[in-house]
Each structure stands twice: as structure tokens, then as C-alpha cells.
Amino acid sequence: MTTFTEETRARAREIIARYPADRSRSALLPLLHLVQAEEGYVSPAGVTFCAEVLGLNKAQVGAVATFYTMYKRRPTGDYLVSVCTNTMCNVLGGQEVYDTLVEHLGVGHDETTADGKITLEHAECLAACDYGPVMTVNYDFFDGVDPQGALGVVDELRAGGRPMPTRGARLCTLKEMAVQLAGFADEREGAVADGGPGEATLRGLRLAEQHGIAAPGYDPKTPIRSKADADRAAAEAKAEAAKAPAPVEPAPATKPAPVGGSTAPDVKAPDAKSPQVRTAETRQPDAATAVPDAPGTRVPTDGPPPASRDAQAAQAAGVAANPPAGDGKPAGDEAGAQQRNLKEAEAETGAAGAGSAVASETGAQK
């Protein structure tokens, strides 16, 4: 069983400290990246470690680890090569790129080369349709790749090199990337200054600048409020709202009583109740509560049964309004064509019947 280093445990405590004490389980995602940074995948020991430091059970941790594809459940190579084969990239040649790598590396989806260098996978979408077909290496982008370009990237990786991505920082191993995904900075000298932005990204920035669009300012060091602080602020806001004078509502207009229905007045349900609770109370009221009609409905009332002559008159009116169908002919068909079709069908039926009779008589003689 893996014993995590003291550095990993110290980083785990640092991650948990980023969140309020009553929301520590929110640290699970970065913690899973942290254990993956040490082992290269989320092992059973990593699941146990996360469960212990967060006070969760292993089933809760495992459910999260198996939901997200970025958490690998078996040993992975130093470089995770992902090729987008979704609709846009596929049309532009993404499937051809993937098939070429499969044949060249001798591995399939989610498989690792014998030297432990590369794990290959096809991705459903890499969120870069305007740069397709795209391939990522440890989540850094190689845009507009073709089969030969992809082969050049993986061959350089296997030879010990680190090709420069089209966008983003200098390439790192999957373990080093997992440390960054856990929330820790890339400590390599000048690593984050190497890459350049894509042209489509720059175009978006130019349009935003041209039209005066900017993201609102914020303080990245703003602390996350605990649940207790949030509840306290909500209670104070509610108390302030209660002190304000209530608006004067106009007197409701009188409505005529519905014919054959309940005359109970409509009563507005309390705002504190959810729509589900209000619906349940309307359908199943207790004996001590007077419940008005549900909006748009009527309560049936018992009345004298209709006279027989009234029923007969209603039936006659229904028959007059709904004449019986004729031959079921679709509207718009030509009458002559319909008749010819009927005659041909009858002729075929008669011939088939005569043939059947002769066959039956021959069989009886035999």
C-alpha cells in the first residue's frame, strides 16, 4: 500500500485550509489531483487517503474519481496524448490523426506504450473547435494537427524532448501537471512565459476592446464565506426587509362564483412553502385546514341526475355533429381512382379464392 510523502500531506492540509471548515469536502477535486501527482493515477490508496483527510467514506470519493475522465484509475504514461474525434475535429481529420497514432504506437484508447512514455486516448471534445483538428499533450494544445505532425510530436516525446505547444506553457509530465491542477504554481523558470495565444483568442480580445467589453474587477484574495456567515448575512437581510413598511395592496376585485363549482376564495400560499408543498397540501388537505380551489380547477358538486329526454337530446346532437365515416378515403383522393382500386382489389381477391378452391379439391383427391 502506498505511503504518501510528508510533502503530499502538507500540501493536502494547505488545500483543505483554502475552504471554510464546514465545507472541507469541497477540497476533494484538488486532493484527487494531488494524489495523482504522486502516483500517476488515483489508486485505491489515494482514494483511502482522500477519504481519511476529509472525513468521507471511500464510496463517496470513488464516485467522484470515476465520474471525471481527468482522474485516471490505472497507471498512466508520462505524457497523456488526447486526440479530439468529436464532430468538428472529425470532419477536419481528427479520426485520421487518431488512427495514425494507434498504428504507429501500437496501442489503443486508454492504453500505454511499453516504455511507459505515452498514454493515448480519443477525446469527445477538447473545447477548441476553432482550432481543429486539435490534440493535447497533458492538456496543452497542439492546434491544426495532421497525421504527420502528430507523429512528429509523439516521436519527439519518446526521444526525451518536449515539443512546444501551439498555445500555453512549456510541456511538463502528467504528474507535474497534476500538481498544477491541484492548485500549485508551476515552479519551472520561465515555463509559463513560453507559449503564445491563438489567433482566434486574440480576435475575441480585439472585438471586446473595440466594443468596450471587459470583465468586472474582483479581488482574487476575497475569502470564501463559511455557511454560518452566509446564513447570518441572509438572516440580517431578511430582518432588514421585515422592518420596511409593507406595500398597500389594492382591494381584490370581486369575481362571480363559478357555475357548479366551489365558492371558496383564492388564498395566496405563504412564500416560505415550496411549490411541491403547496401542491401536496392542495391535493391532500388535513381535516382542520380549509383549502381553496387549485388555480384553474373546479370542484365537482353533486346534482340531480339528467332526465332521460335530456340524455337522448344530447346523443342526437352528438350524432348530428359527427356524421359516420364513409369508406375511410383520405381527403383529396379522386373518387374515380378510389373506385378503380376497389374493383382491382375485389378481382384479385376473387381469383385468389378460385385458386384456393381448386387446390383444396386436388388435395382432397390425392
Short mmCIF file of C-alpha atoms in Angstrom, two decimals:
data_model
loop_
_atom_site.label_atom_id
_atom_site.label_comp_id
_atom_site.label_asym_id
_atom_site.label_seq_id
_atom_site.Cartn_x
_atom_site.Cartn_y
_atom_site.Cartn_z
CA MET A 1 0.00 0.00 0.00
CA THR A 2 1.33 3.44 -0.95
CA THR A 3 2.52 5.69 1.86
CA PHE A 4 2.22 9.30 0.80
CA THR A 5 5.13 11.60 1.46
CA GLU A 6 5.11 14.27 4.09
CA GLU A 7 5.23 16.89 1.33
CA THR A 8 1.98 15.49 -0.10
CA ARG A 9 0.36 15.52 3.34
CA ALA A 10 1.45 19.12 3.92
CA ARG A 11 0.03 20.12 0.57
CA ALA A 12 -3.20 18.32 1.41
CA ARG A 13 -3.53 20.37 4.60
CA GLU A 14 -2.88 23.52 2.59
CA ILE A 15 -5.60 22.61 0.09
CA ILE A 16 -8.14 21.89 2.82
CA ALA A 17 -7.31 25.20 4.53
CA ARG A 18 -8.48 27.06 1.40
CA TYR A 19 -12.09 26.17 2.23
CA PRO A 20 -14.29 27.01 5.23
CA ALA A 21 -14.23 24.39 7.96
CA ASP A 22 -17.80 23.32 7.28
CA ARG A 23 -17.12 22.95 3.55
CA SER A 24 -13.92 20.94 3.61
CA ARG A 25 -15.33 18.26 1.31
CA SER A 26 -15.12 20.84 -1.50
CA ALA A 27 -11.38 20.15 -1.44
CA LEU A 28 -11.91 16.66 -2.87
CA LEU A 29 -11.26 17.57 -6.52
CA PRO A 30 -7.84 19.18 -5.97
CA LEU A 31 -6.93 16.43 -3.50
CA LEU A 32 -7.55 13.79 -6.17
CA HIS A 33 -5.20 15.67 -8.49
CA LEU A 34 -2.67 15.78 -5.65
CA VAL A 35 -2.60 12.02 -5.10
CA GLN A 36 -2.46 11.53 -8.87
CA ALA A 37 0.61 13.79 -8.91
CA GLU A 38 2.42 11.34 -6.64
CA GLU A 39 1.37 8.01 -8.14
CA GLY A 40 0.47 8.93 -11.70
CA TYR A 41 -3.11 7.78 -11.18
CA VAL A 42 -5.77 7.63 -8.46
CA SER A 43 -5.05 4.31 -6.77
CA PRO A 44 -7.12 2.62 -4.04
CA ALA A 45 -4.57 4.02 -1.60
CA GLY A 46 -5.21 7.52 -2.98
CA VAL A 47 -8.97 7.08 -2.53
CA THR A 48 -8.40 5.97 1.06
CA PHE A 49 -6.09 8.93 1.73
CA CYS A 50 -8.64 11.47 0.45
CA ALA A 51 -11.42 9.82 2.46
CA GLU A 52 -9.38 9.93 5.67
CA VAL A 53 -8.27 13.57 5.46
CA LEU A 54 -11.80 14.79 4.55
CA GLY A 55 -13.81 12.52 6.85
CA LEU A 56 -15.65 10.87 3.94
CA ASN A 57 -16.14 7.22 3.11
CA LYS A 58 -14.33 5.58 0.23
CA ALA A 59 -17.54 5.13 -1.77
CA GLN A 60 -18.08 8.91 -1.83
CA VAL A 61 -14.52 9.52 -3.01
CA GLY A 62 -14.65 6.72 -5.56
CA ALA A 63 -17.89 8.07 -7.03
CA VAL A 64 -16.16 11.38 -7.82
CA ALA A 65 -12.93 9.78 -9.04
CA THR A 66 -14.79 7.56 -11.52
CA PHE A 67 -17.04 10.37 -12.79
CA TYR A 68 -14.36 12.71 -14.18
CA THR A 69 -12.13 11.48 -17.01
CA MET A 70 -9.14 13.55 -15.85
CA TYR A 71 -8.75 11.16 -12.89
CA LYS A 72 -7.03 8.01 -14.14
CA ARG A 73 -7.78 4.75 -12.36
CA ARG A 74 -4.75 2.83 -13.63
CA PRO A 75 -1.08 3.74 -14.18
CA THR A 76 -0.65 6.31 -16.94
CA GLY A 77 2.37 7.29 -19.04
CA ASP A 78 4.45 10.42 -18.61
CA TYR A 79 2.53 12.08 -21.44
CA LEU A 80 -1.21 11.79 -21.97
CA VAL A 81 -1.89 12.33 -25.70
CA SER A 82 -5.55 13.15 -26.35
CA VAL A 83 -6.94 13.44 -29.87
CA CYS A 84 -10.34 15.03 -30.40
CA THR A 85 -12.59 12.82 -32.55
CA ASN A 86 -15.82 14.70 -32.00
CA THR A 87 -17.89 16.13 -34.85
CA MET A 88 -15.95 19.27 -35.79
CA CYS A 89 -12.45 17.84 -35.45
CA ASN A 90 -13.58 14.56 -37.01
CA VAL A 91 -14.78 16.36 -40.15
CA LEU A 92 -11.42 18.15 -40.33
CA GLY A 93 -9.39 14.94 -40.00
CA GLY A 94 -9.23 14.16 -36.28
CA GLN A 95 -10.12 10.49 -36.71
CA GLU A 96 -7.34 10.06 -39.26
CA VAL A 97 -4.87 11.58 -36.78
CA TYR A 98 -6.02 9.18 -34.06
CA ASP A 99 -5.92 6.11 -36.32
CA THR A 100 -2.39 7.02 -37.45
CA LEU A 101 -1.18 7.25 -33.83
CA VAL A 102 -2.85 3.95 -32.95
CA GLU A 103 -0.99 2.17 -35.74
CA HIS A 104 2.32 3.94 -35.05
CA LEU A 105 2.33 3.47 -31.25
CA GLY A 106 0.73 0.04 -31.23
CA VAL A 107 -1.78 0.97 -28.53
CA GLY A 108 -5.46 1.79 -28.45
CA HIS A 109 -7.69 4.06 -26.39
CA ASP A 110 -6.55 4.48 -22.77
CA GLU A 111 -3.53 2.24 -23.32
CA THR A 112 0.13 2.98 -22.57
CA THR A 113 3.21 2.25 -24.64
CA ALA A 114 5.62 -0.40 -23.38
CA ASP A 115 8.24 2.23 -22.47
CA GLY A 116 5.74 3.98 -20.19
CA LYS A 117 6.12 7.25 -22.07
CA ILE A 118 2.76 7.80 -23.75
CA THR A 119 -0.86 7.01 -22.96
CA LEU A 120 -3.17 7.52 -25.93
CA GLU A 121 -6.84 8.41 -25.75
CA HIS A 122 -9.52 9.79 -28.04
CA ALA A 123 -11.45 12.69 -26.54
CA GLU A 124 -15.07 13.60 -27.19
CA CYS A 125 -14.30 17.33 -27.14
CA LEU A 126 -11.32 19.48 -26.21
CA ALA A 127 -13.20 22.81 -26.35
CA ALA A 128 -11.15 24.20 -29.24
CA CYS A 129 -13.38 23.78 -32.29
CA ASP A 130 -12.00 26.93 -33.91
CA TYR A 131 -8.50 25.36 -33.92
CA GLY A 132 -9.46 21.86 -35.09
CA PRO A 133 -8.33 19.26 -35.52
CA VAL A 134 -6.69 19.52 -32.12
CA MET A 135 -4.54 17.26 -29.98
CA THR A 136 -3.40 17.87 -26.42
CA VAL A 137 -0.39 16.57 -24.52
CA ASN A 138 -1.06 16.70 -20.79
CA TYR A 139 -3.86 19.19 -21.60
CA ASP A 140 -1.62 21.62 -23.55
CA PHE A 141 -2.84 22.27 -27.11
CA PHE A 142 -1.41 21.38 -30.49
CA ASP A 143 -3.73 23.08 -32.95
CA GLY A 144 -4.47 22.22 -36.57
CA VAL A 145 -2.59 18.92 -36.41
CA ASP A 146 -2.36 16.45 -39.26
CA PRO A 147 -1.19 12.81 -39.10
CA GLN A 148 2.45 13.60 -39.87
CA GLY A 149 2.56 16.46 -37.37
CA ALA A 150 1.10 14.23 -34.65
CA LEU A 151 3.70 11.55 -35.39
CA GLY A 152 6.45 14.14 -35.04
CA VAL A 153 5.17 15.19 -31.62
CA VAL A 154 4.98 11.67 -30.15
CA ASP A 155 8.36 10.65 -31.61
CA GLU A 156 9.99 13.68 -30.01
CA LEU A 157 8.34 12.87 -26.68
CA ARG A 158 9.59 9.28 -26.79
CA ALA A 159 13.10 10.54 -27.61
CA GLY A 160 13.13 12.66 -24.45
CA GLY A 161 12.26 16.01 -25.98
CA ARG A 162 9.46 18.36 -25.09
CA PRO A 163 7.92 19.94 -28.21
CA MET A 164 6.42 23.38 -27.81
CA PRO A 165 2.61 23.50 -27.76
CA THR A 166 0.77 25.84 -30.11
CA ARG A 167 -0.69 27.64 -27.12
CA GLY A 168 0.08 27.53 -23.43
CA ALA A 169 3.13 26.96 -21.28
CA ARG A 170 6.10 24.66 -21.78
CA LEU A 171 5.23 20.96 -21.70
CA CYS A 172 5.54 19.07 -18.42
CA THR A 173 4.88 15.48 -17.35
CA LEU A 174 1.43 14.34 -16.30
CA LYS A 175 2.50 14.23 -12.65
CA GLU A 176 3.81 17.80 -12.85
CA MET A 177 0.56 18.89 -14.50
CA ALA A 178 -1.45 17.21 -11.72
CA VAL A 179 0.38 19.37 -9.16
CA GLN A 180 -0.75 22.48 -11.06
CA LEU A 181 -4.32 21.17 -11.30
CA ALA A 182 -4.24 20.74 -7.53
CA GLY A 183 -3.73 24.49 -7.26
CA PHE A 184 0.05 24.92 -7.03
CA ALA A 185 2.09 27.14 -9.34
CA ASP A 186 4.47 25.85 -12.00
CA GLU A 187 7.87 26.49 -10.42
CA ARG A 188 9.96 25.98 -13.57
CA GLU A 189 11.95 29.03 -14.64
CA GLY A 190 10.07 30.89 -17.40
CA ALA A 191 7.79 27.94 -18.12
CA VAL A 192 4.56 29.93 -18.23
CA ALA A 193 6.02 32.62 -20.50
CA ASP A 194 6.93 30.36 -23.39
CA GLY A 195 3.60 29.88 -25.17
CA GLY A 196 1.69 32.35 -27.26
CA PRO A 197 -2.06 32.94 -27.65
CA GLY A 198 -4.04 31.63 -30.59
CA GLU A 199 -5.26 33.94 -33.34
CA ALA A 200 -8.93 33.18 -32.58
CA THR A 201 -8.36 34.16 -28.95
CA LEU A 202 -6.70 37.41 -29.99
CA ARG A 203 -9.59 38.14 -32.34
CA GLY A 204 -12.00 37.83 -29.43
CA LEU A 205 -9.90 40.20 -27.34
CA ARG A 206 -9.80 42.74 -30.16
CA LEU A 207 -13.57 42.63 -30.54
CA ALA A 208 -14.03 43.08 -26.79
CA GLU A 209 -11.67 46.06 -26.80
CA GLN A 210 -13.39 47.53 -29.85
CA HIS A 211 -16.83 47.37 -28.24
CA GLY A 212 -15.70 48.32 -24.74
CA ILE A 213 -16.44 44.94 -23.16
CA ALA A 214 -14.47 44.00 -20.07
CA ALA A 215 -14.81 41.55 -17.21
CA PRO A 216 -15.81 43.15 -13.90
CA GLY A 217 -12.98 43.65 -11.47
CA TYR A 218 -12.62 41.38 -8.47
CA ASP A 219 -10.23 40.73 -5.65
CA PRO A 220 -8.73 37.23 -6.01
CA LYS A 221 -7.95 37.22 -2.29
CA THR A 222 -11.60 37.62 -1.30
CA PRO A 223 -12.22 34.93 1.33
CA ILE A 224 -14.96 32.35 0.85
CA ARG A 225 -17.63 32.84 3.48
CA SER A 226 -18.47 29.91 5.70
CA LYS A 227 -22.00 28.57 5.79
CA ALA A 228 -22.55 30.14 9.19
CA ASP A 229 -21.50 33.58 7.88
CA ALA A 230 -23.72 33.19 4.82
CA ASP A 231 -26.70 32.20 6.97
CA ARG A 232 -26.06 35.13 9.28
CA ALA A 233 -25.95 37.57 6.36
CA ALA A 234 -29.17 36.13 4.96
CA ALA A 235 -30.89 36.48 8.33
CA GLU A 236 -29.78 40.09 8.64
CA ALA A 237 -31.06 40.87 5.13
CA LYS A 238 -34.38 39.24 5.99
CA ALA A 239 -34.64 41.26 9.19
CA GLU A 240 -33.98 44.49 7.29
CA ALA A 241 -36.66 43.58 4.77
CA ALA A 242 -39.13 42.93 7.60
CA LYS A 243 -38.55 46.45 9.01
CA ALA A 244 -39.56 48.07 5.74
CA PRO A 245 -43.23 49.14 5.55
CA ALA A 246 -45.39 46.64 3.76
CA PRO A 247 -46.80 47.91 0.45
CA VAL A 248 -50.50 48.66 0.43
CA GLU A 249 -52.26 46.24 -1.86
CA PRO A 250 -55.47 47.32 -3.62
CA ALA A 251 -58.68 45.57 -2.64
CA PRO A 252 -59.24 42.50 -4.79
CA ALA A 253 -61.98 42.74 -7.36
CA THR A 254 -65.00 40.57 -6.70
CA LYS A 255 -65.50 37.67 -9.04
CA PRO A 256 -68.73 35.87 -9.82
CA ALA A 257 -68.99 32.43 -8.28
CA PRO A 258 -68.15 29.66 -10.75
CA VAL A 259 -71.13 27.72 -12.02
CA GLY A 260 -71.33 24.34 -10.34
CA GLY A 261 -68.03 24.87 -8.50
CA SER A 262 -66.64 25.86 -5.13
CA THR A 263 -67.21 29.37 -3.85
CA ALA A 264 -64.17 29.34 -1.55
CA PRO A 265 -61.98 32.43 -2.09
CA ASP A 266 -58.49 32.06 -3.53
CA VAL A 267 -55.85 32.28 -0.80
CA LYS A 268 -52.23 33.08 -1.62
CA ALA A 269 -49.93 30.41 -0.28
CA PRO A 270 -47.10 31.52 2.04
CA ASP A 271 -43.86 32.32 0.22
CA ALA A 272 -41.91 30.08 2.59
CA LYS A 273 -43.55 27.00 1.10
CA SER A 274 -42.17 25.34 -1.99
CA PRO A 275 -44.45 24.69 -5.00
CA GLN A 276 -44.26 20.97 -4.22
CA VAL A 277 -45.53 21.52 -0.68
CA ARG A 278 -48.33 23.79 -1.84
CA THR A 279 -49.42 21.24 -4.46
CA ALA A 280 -49.39 18.43 -1.91
CA GLU A 281 -51.47 20.45 0.55
CA THR A 282 -53.98 21.31 -2.15
CA ARG A 283 -54.39 17.68 -3.12
CA GLN A 284 -54.32 16.18 0.37
CA PRO A 285 -55.53 18.80 2.87
CA ASP A 286 -55.84 17.89 6.50
CA ALA A 287 -59.28 17.99 8.11
CA ALA A 288 -58.52 21.15 10.06
CA THR A 289 -57.46 23.26 7.09
CA ALA A 290 -59.85 24.94 4.69
CA VAL A 291 -58.24 24.63 1.27
CA PRO A 292 -59.43 26.74 -1.67
CA ASP A 293 -59.65 25.51 -5.21
CA ALA A 294 -56.38 24.98 -7.03
CA PRO A 295 -55.93 27.69 -9.66
CA GLY A 296 -57.73 26.86 -12.89
CA THR A 297 -59.68 23.93 -11.48
CA ARG A 298 -63.25 23.33 -10.31
CA VAL A 299 -64.51 21.18 -7.51
CA PRO A 300 -67.29 18.87 -8.78
CA THR A 301 -70.58 19.07 -6.92
CA ASP A 302 -73.39 16.52 -6.70
CA GLY A 303 -76.58 17.44 -8.51
CA PRO A 304 -79.78 15.83 -9.76
CA PRO A 305 -79.25 13.21 -12.48
CA PRO A 306 -80.18 14.35 -16.00
CA ALA A 307 -83.57 13.38 -17.34
CA SER A 308 -83.73 10.65 -19.97
CA ARG A 309 -85.03 13.02 -22.63
CA ASP A 310 -82.06 15.34 -21.98
CA ALA A 311 -79.66 12.42 -22.50
CA GLN A 312 -81.41 11.44 -25.72
CA ALA A 313 -81.27 15.01 -27.00
CA ALA A 314 -77.56 15.20 -26.20
CA GLN A 315 -76.93 11.92 -28.00
CA ALA A 316 -78.85 13.09 -31.08
CA ALA A 317 -76.91 16.34 -31.12
CA GLY A 318 -73.64 14.42 -30.97
CA VAL A 319 -74.64 12.15 -33.83
CA ALA A 320 -75.68 15.12 -35.96
CA ALA A 321 -72.40 16.90 -35.29
CA ASN A 322 -70.29 13.80 -36.06
CA PRO A 323 -71.57 12.01 -39.18
CA PRO A 324 -70.34 8.43 -39.55
CA ALA A 325 -67.27 7.91 -41.69
CA GLY A 326 -67.71 6.55 -45.18
CA ASP A 327 -65.11 4.29 -46.79
CA GLY A 328 -62.20 5.85 -44.89
CA LYS A 329 -60.97 7.54 -48.07
CA PRO A 330 -58.30 10.15 -47.30
CA ALA A 331 -59.39 13.68 -48.06
CA GLY A 332 -58.35 14.85 -51.53
CA ASP A 333 -58.31 11.45 -53.27
CA GLU A 334 -60.00 11.29 -56.65
CA ALA A 335 -63.27 9.34 -56.45
CA GLY A 336 -62.69 7.59 -59.78
CA ALA A 337 -59.26 6.35 -58.79
CA GLN A 338 -60.68 5.09 -55.49
CA GLN A 339 -63.35 3.08 -57.30
CA ARG A 340 -60.83 1.55 -59.71
CA ASN A 341 -58.61 0.49 -56.82
CA LEU A 342 -61.55 -1.16 -55.08
CA LYS A 343 -62.56 -3.09 -58.22
CA GLU A 344 -59.00 -4.29 -58.81
CA ALA A 345 -58.73 -5.47 -55.23
CA GLU A 346 -62.05 -7.37 -55.49
CA ALA A 347 -60.94 -9.01 -58.75
CA GLU A 348 -57.66 -10.15 -57.22
CA THR A 349 -59.48 -11.50 -54.17
CA GLY A 350 -61.90 -13.48 -56.39
CA ALA A 351 -59.07 -15.00 -58.42
CA ALA A 352 -57.18 -15.96 -55.30
CA GLY A 353 -60.31 -17.56 -53.86
CA ALA A 354 -60.91 -19.64 -57.01
CA GLY A 355 -57.30 -20.83 -57.00
CA SER A 356 -57.58 -21.84 -53.36
CA ALA A 357 -60.75 -23.85 -54.07
CA VAL A 358 -59.07 -25.80 -56.94
CA ALA A 359 -56.05 -26.52 -54.77
CA SER A 360 -58.23 -27.78 -51.94
CA GLU A 361 -60.17 -30.12 -54.28
CA THR A 362 -56.91 -31.53 -55.76
CA GLY A 363 -55.56 -32.14 -52.29
CA ALA A 364 -58.71 -34.00 -51.26
CA GLN A 365 -58.50 -36.29 -54.32
CA LYS A 366 -54.87 -37.15 -53.54
#
